[in-house]
Short mmCIF file of C-alpha atoms in Angstrom, two decimals:
data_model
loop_
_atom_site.label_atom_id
_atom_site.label_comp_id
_atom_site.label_asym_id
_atom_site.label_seq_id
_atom_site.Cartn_x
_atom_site.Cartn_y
_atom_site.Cartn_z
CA UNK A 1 150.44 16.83 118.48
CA UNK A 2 152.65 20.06 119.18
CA UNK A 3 154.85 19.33 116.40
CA UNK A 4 151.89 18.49 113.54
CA UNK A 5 150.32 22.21 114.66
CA UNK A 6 153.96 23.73 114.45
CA UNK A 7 154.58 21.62 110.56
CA UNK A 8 150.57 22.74 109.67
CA UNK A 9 151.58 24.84 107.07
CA UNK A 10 147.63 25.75 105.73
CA UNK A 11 147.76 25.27 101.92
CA UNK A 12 145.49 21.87 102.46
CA UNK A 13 142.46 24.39 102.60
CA UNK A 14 143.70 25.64 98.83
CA UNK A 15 140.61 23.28 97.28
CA UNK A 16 137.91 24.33 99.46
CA UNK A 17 138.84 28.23 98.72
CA UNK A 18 138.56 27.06 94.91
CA UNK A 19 135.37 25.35 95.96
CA UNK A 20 133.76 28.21 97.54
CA UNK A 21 134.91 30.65 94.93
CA UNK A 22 134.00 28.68 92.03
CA UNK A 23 130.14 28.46 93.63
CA UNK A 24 130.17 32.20 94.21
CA UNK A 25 131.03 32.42 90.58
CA UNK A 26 128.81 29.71 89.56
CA UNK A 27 129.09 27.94 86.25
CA UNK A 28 128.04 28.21 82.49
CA UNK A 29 127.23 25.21 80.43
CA UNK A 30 126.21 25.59 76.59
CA UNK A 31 124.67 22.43 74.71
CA UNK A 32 123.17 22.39 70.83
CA UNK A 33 120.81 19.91 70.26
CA UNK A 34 121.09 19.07 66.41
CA UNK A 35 118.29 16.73 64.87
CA UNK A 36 114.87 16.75 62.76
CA UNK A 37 111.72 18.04 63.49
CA UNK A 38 109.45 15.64 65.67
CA UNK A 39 112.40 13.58 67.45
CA UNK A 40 111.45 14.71 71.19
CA UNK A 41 114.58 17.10 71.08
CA UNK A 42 112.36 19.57 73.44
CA UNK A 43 110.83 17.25 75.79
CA UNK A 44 114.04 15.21 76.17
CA UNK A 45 115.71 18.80 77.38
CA UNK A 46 113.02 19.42 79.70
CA UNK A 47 113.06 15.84 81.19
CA UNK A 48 116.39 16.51 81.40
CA UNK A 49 116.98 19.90 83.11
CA UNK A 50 113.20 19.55 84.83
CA UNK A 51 112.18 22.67 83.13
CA UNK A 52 110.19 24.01 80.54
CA UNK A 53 112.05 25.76 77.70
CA UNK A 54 109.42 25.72 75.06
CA UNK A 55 106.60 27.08 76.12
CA UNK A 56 105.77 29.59 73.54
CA UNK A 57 107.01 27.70 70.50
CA UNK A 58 105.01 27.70 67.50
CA UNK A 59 104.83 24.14 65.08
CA UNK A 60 105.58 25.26 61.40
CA UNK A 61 102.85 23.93 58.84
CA UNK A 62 103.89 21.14 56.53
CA UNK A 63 104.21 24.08 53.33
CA UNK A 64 106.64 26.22 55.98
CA UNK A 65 109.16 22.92 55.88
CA UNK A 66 109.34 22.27 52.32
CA UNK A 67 111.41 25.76 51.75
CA UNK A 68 112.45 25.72 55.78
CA UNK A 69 116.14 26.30 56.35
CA UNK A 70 118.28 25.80 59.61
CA UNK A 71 118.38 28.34 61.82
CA UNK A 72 119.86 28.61 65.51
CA UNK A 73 117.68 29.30 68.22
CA UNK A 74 119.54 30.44 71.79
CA UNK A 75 117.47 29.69 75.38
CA UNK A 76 119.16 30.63 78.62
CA UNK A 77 118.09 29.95 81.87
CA UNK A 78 119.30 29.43 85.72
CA UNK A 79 119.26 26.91 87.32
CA UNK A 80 120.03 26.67 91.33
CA UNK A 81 120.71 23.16 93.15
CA UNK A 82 121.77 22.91 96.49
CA UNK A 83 123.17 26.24 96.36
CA UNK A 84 125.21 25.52 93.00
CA UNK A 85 124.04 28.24 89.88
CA UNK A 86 124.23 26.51 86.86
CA UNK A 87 123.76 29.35 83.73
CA UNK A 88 122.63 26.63 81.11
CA UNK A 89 121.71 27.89 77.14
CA UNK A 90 120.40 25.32 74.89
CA UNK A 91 121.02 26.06 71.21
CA UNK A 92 118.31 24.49 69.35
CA UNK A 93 118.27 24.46 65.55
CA UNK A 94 114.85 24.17 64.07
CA UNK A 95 114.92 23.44 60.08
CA UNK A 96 117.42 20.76 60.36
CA UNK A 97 116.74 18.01 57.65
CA UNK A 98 113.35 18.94 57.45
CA UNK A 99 113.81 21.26 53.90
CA UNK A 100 114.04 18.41 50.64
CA UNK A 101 117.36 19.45 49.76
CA UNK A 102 119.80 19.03 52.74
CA UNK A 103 122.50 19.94 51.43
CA UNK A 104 123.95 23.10 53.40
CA UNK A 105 121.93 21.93 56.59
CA UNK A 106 125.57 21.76 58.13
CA UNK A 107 126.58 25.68 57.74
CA UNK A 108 124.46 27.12 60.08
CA UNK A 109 125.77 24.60 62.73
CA UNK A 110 129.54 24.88 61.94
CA UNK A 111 129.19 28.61 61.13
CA UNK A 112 128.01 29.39 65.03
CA UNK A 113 130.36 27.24 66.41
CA UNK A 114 133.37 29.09 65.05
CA UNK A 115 131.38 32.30 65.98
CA UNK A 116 131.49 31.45 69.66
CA UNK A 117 134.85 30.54 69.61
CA UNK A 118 136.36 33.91 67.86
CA UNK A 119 134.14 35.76 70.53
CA UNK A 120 135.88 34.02 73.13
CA UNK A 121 139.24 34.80 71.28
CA UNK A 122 138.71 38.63 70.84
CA UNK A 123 137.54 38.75 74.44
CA UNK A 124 140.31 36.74 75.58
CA UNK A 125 142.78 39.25 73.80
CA UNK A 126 140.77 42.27 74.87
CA UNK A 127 142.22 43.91 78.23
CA UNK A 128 139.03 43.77 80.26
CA UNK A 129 138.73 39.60 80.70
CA UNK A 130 136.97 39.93 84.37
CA UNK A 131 133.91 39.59 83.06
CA UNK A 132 134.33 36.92 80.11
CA UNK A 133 131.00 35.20 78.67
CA UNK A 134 131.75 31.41 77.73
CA UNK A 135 129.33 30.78 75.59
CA UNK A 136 131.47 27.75 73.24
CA UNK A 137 129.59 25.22 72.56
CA UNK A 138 130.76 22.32 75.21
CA UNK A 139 128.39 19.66 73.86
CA UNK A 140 126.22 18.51 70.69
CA UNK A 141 123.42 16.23 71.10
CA UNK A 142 122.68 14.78 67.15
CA UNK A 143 119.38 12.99 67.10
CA UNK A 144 119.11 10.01 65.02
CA UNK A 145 115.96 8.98 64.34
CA UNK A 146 114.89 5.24 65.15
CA UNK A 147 113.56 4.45 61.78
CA UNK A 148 116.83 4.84 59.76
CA UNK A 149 118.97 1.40 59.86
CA UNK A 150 122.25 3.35 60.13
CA UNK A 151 123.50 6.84 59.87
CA UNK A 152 122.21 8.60 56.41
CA UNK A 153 124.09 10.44 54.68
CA UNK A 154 122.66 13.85 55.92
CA UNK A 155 123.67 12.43 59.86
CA UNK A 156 127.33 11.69 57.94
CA UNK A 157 127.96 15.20 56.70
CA UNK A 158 127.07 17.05 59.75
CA UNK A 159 129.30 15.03 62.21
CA UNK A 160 132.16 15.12 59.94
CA UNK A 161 131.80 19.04 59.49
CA UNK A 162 131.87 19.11 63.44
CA UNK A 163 133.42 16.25 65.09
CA UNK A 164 136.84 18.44 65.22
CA UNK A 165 134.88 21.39 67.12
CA UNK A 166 132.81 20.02 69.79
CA UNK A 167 131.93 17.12 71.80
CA UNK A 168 129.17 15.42 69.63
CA UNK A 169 126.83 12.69 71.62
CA UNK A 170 125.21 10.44 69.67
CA UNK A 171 121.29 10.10 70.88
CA UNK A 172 119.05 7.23 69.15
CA UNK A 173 115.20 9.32 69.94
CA UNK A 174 112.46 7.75 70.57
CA UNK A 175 113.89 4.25 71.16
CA UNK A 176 110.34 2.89 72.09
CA UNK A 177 109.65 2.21 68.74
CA UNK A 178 111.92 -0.21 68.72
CA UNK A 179 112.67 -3.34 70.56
CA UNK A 180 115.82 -4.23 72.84
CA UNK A 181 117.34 -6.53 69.96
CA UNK A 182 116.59 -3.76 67.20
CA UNK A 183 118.03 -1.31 69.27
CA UNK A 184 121.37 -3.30 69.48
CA UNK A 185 121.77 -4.09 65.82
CA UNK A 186 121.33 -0.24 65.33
CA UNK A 187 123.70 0.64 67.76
CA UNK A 188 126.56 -1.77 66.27
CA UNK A 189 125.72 -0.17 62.77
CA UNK A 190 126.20 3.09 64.26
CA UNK A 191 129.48 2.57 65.44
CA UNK A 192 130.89 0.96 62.76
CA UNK A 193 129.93 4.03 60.40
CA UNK A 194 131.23 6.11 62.69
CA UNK A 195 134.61 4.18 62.68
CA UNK A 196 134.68 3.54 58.63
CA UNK A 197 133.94 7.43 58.49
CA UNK A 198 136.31 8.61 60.74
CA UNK A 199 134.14 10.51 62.95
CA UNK A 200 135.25 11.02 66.72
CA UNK A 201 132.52 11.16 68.65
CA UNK A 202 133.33 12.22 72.62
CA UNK A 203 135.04 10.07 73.72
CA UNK A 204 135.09 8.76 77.64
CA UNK A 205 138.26 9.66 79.62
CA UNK A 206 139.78 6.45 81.71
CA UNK A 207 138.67 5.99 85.31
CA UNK A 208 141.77 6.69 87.98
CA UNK A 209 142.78 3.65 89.66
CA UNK A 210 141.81 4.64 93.03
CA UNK A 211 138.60 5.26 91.88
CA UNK A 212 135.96 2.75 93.80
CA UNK A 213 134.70 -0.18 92.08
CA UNK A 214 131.09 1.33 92.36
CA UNK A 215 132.15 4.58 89.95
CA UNK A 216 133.98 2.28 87.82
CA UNK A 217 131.08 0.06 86.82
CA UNK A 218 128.98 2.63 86.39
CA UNK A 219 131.80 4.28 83.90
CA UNK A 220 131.82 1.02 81.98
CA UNK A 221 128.19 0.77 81.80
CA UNK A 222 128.11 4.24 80.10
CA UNK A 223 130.54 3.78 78.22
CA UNK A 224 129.15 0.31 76.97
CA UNK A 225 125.33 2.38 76.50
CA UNK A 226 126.07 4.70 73.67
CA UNK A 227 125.12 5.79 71.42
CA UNK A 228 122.31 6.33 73.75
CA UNK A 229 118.97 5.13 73.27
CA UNK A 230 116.15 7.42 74.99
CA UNK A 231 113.05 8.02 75.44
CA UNK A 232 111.74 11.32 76.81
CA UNK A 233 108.29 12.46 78.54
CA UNK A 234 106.69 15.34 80.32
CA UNK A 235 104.42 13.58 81.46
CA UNK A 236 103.81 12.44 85.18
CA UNK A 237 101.99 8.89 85.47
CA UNK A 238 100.91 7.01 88.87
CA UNK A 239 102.05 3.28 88.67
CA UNK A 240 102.04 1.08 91.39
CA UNK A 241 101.63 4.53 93.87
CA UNK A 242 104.60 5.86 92.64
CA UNK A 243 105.00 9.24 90.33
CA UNK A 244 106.58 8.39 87.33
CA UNK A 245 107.81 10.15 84.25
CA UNK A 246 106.64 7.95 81.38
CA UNK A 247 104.52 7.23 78.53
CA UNK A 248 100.94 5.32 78.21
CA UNK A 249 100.59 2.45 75.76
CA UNK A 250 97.32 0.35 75.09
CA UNK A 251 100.54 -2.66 76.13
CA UNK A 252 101.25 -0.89 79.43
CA UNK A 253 103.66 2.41 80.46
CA UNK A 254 107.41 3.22 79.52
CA UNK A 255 109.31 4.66 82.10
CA UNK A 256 111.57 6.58 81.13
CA UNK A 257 113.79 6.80 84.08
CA UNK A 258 113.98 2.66 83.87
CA UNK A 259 117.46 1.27 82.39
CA UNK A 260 115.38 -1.32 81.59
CA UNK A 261 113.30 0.89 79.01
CA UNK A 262 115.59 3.50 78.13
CA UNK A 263 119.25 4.90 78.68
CA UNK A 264 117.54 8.04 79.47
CA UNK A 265 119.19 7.69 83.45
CA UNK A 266 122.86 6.98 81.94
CA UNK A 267 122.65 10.53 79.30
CA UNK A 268 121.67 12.68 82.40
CA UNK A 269 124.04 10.91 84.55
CA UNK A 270 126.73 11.28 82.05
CA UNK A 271 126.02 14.72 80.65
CA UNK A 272 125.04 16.56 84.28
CA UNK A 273 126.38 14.07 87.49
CA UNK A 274 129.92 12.53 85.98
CA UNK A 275 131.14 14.25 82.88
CA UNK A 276 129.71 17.92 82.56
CA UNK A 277 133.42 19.51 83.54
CA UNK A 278 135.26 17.08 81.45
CA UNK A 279 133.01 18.25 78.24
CA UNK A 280 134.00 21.33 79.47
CA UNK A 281 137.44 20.73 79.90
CA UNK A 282 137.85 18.78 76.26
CA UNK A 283 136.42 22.06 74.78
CA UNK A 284 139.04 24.28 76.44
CA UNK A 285 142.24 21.98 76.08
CA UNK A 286 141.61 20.64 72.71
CA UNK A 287 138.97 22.02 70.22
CA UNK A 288 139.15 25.88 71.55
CA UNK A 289 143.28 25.60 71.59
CA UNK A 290 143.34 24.00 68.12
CA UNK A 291 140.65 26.82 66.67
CA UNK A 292 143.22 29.31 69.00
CA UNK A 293 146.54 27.95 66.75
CA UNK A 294 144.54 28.48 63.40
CA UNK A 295 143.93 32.01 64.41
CA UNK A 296 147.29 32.76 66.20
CA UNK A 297 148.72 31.17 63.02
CA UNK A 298 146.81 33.33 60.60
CA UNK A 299 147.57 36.55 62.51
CA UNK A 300 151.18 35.96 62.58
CA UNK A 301 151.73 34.94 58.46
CA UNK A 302 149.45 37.92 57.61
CA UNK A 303 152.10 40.35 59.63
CA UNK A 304 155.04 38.52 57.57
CA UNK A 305 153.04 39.76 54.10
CA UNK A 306 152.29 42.87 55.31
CA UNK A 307 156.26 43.19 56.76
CA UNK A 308 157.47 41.64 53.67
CA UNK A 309 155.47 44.28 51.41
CA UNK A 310 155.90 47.55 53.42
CA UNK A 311 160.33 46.66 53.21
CA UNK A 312 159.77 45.72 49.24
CA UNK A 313 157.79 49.10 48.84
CA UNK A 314 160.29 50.99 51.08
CA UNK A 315 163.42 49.41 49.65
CA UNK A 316 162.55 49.21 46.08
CA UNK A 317 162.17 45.97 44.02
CA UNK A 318 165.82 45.61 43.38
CA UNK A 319 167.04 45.34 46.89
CA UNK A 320 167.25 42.00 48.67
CA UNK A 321 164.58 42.37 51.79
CA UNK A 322 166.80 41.68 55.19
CA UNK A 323 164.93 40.04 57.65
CA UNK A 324 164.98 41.36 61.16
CA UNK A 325 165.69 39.69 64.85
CA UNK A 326 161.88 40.00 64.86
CA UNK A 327 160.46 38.54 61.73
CA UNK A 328 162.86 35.38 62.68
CA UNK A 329 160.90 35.37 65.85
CA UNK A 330 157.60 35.32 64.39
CA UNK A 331 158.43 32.76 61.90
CA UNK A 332 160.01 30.64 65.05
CA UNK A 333 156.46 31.20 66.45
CA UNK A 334 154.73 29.97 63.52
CA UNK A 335 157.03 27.05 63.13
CA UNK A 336 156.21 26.34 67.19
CA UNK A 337 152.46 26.68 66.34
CA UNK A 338 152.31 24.13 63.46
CA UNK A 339 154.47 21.91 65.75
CA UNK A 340 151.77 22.09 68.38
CA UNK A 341 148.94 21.88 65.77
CA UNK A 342 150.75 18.43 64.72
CA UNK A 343 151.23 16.84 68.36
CA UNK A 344 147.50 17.61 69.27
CA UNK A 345 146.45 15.69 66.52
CA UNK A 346 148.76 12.50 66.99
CA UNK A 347 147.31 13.06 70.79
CA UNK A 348 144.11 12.58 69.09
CA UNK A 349 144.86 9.61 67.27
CA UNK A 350 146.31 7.97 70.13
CA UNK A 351 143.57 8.50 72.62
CA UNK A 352 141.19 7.50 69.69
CA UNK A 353 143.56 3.74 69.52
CA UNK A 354 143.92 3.59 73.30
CA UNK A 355 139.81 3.59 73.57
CA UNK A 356 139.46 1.07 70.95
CA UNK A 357 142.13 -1.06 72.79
CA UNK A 358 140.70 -1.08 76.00
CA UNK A 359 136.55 -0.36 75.40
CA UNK A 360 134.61 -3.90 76.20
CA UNK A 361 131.23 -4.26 74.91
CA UNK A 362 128.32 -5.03 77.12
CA UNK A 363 125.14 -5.87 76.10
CA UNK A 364 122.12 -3.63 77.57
#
């Protein structure tokens, strides 16, 4: 016992100092919900989050959505559980798909993406970063509506314009219309347009193999459930002297909180209990850093024109230009940056085969 006090060294307490800092701090977590009017994108965020985020939202008239464009709508609120602050902003984007021509619905989306990510590049090159806002995107919900037999073309467009900057999830709404063996068939042809199209969807890291058996059939199960088929409510029903969220039918009740209904438990388990810091983590280490490279990229061949024209206008047009120690280190840099650029997306590609390899497909 005297010599394990005398080798206690007292680094083993290094990840409860993170802990408790990292509550003090608390934590930011920014999701866009992308989809038609009239889906259930509001109620499933409310079931979700057990809030109320609409309240004073008005329902545009059917001569407002003929000439309606997107726009993006920002809600922030705090959330406190078990002593854990959660800043969470929903980015809603009412006008998607519902104008005739849907054409450009994808700009607005992709346009505020890259906005959130060159804020969080000036700030990050700024010299006061104590107090940086992350407000990058870590996760888009798309809503496909049950009604279409695959993805349309609109659905297409929009995933392909975005699939490179954030974590899309791919929710079938309002999956109560349909029934269990319609709901498979759709699922199948989503995936396979989403493989012919070459759209990478988020994709689910491997389980550690000293994870317990428990967490790792409930990652397969996820993994085998999307795209994910919910259905949302508000509402609070009594069945059986239980409170239930749910919906009433003339046939009976749908509760939504029932795997048996709806994958409704699996998307909250996945997107809040299991994977929240890995969406987090994907939008740091990959999309953010390859948007980073573009702009580090950029910065650095603009200062070789502006080099290479100050020497030409200094040196006159019949003198050879001599580069410098330091324009060979920039263009070393750039050469290192395209070089990164490339190995992140063969990384890509490989984690993109490796899931194909090992995903099995369960029936739910």
């Amino acid at each position: 016992r005297d010599r394990g006090e005398r080798d206690y060294i007292g680094f083993a307490t290094l990840p409860e100092q993170v802990h408790r800092k990292s509550v003090k701090r608390g934590f930011d977590f920014t999701l866009m919900v992308v989809g038609e009017s009239g889906l259930g994108k509001s109620t499933l965020i409310n079931s979700l989050f057990l809030g109320d985020l609409y309240k004073n939202r008005k329902i545009p008239d059917v001569q407002d959505r003929i000439e309606k464009t997107t726009t993006i709508e920002k809600k922030t609120m705090e959330i406190e559980e078990r002593g854990v602050k959660l800043r969470l902003t929903i980015v809603d984007t009412p006008g998607f798909g519902d104008a005739i021509n849907c054409e450009d619905s994808w700009r607005v989306c992709s346009a505020y993406v890259d906005e959130q990510f060159r804020q969080y590049f000036t700030d990050e090159s700024g010299l006061n970063r104590r107090h940086m806002q992350d407000n990058r995107v870590h996760c888009c919900l798309y809503f496909v509506p049950p009604w279409a037999h695959s993805l349309r073309q609109v659905d297409l467009e929009m995933m392909r314009r975005l699939h490179r900057k954030v974590n899309i999830v791919v929710v079938i709404a309002k999956a109560d219309s349909l029934t269990a063996a319609e709901i498979r068939r759709l699922k199948t042809r989503i995936l396979n347009d989403l493989d012919e199209h070459q759209i990478q969807v988020y994709q689910f890291p491997e389980c550690d193999s000293d994870e317990d058996e428990e967490f790792k059939q409930q990652d397969r199960e996820l993994k085998a459930a999307a795209p994910f088929a919910v259905v949302a409510s508000d509402t609070v029903l009594e069945v059986g002297g239980k409170r239930v969220r749910g919906r009433q039918y003339p046939w009976g009740i749908v509760d939504v909180e029932n795997p048996r209904h709806s994958d409704f438990t699996k998307l909250r388990t996945m997107l809040i209990s299991t994977h929240m810091q890995d969406l987090k983590d994907v939008t740091q280490d990959v999309h953010y850093e390859n948007f980073r490279a573009q702009c580090i990229s950029q910065i650095s061949q603009h200062a070789m024109r502006e080099r290479g024209k100050l020497k030409r206008d200094s040196m006159g047009n019949n003198t050879e230009v001599v580069f410098t120690d330091t324009d060979r280190l920039l263009l070393q840099k750039d050469e290192e940056i395209r070089r990164m650029q490339d190995m992140l997306t063969q990384m890509q590609e490989k984690l993109k085969a490796s899931d194909k390899k090992h995903d099995s497909i369960i029936d739910v």
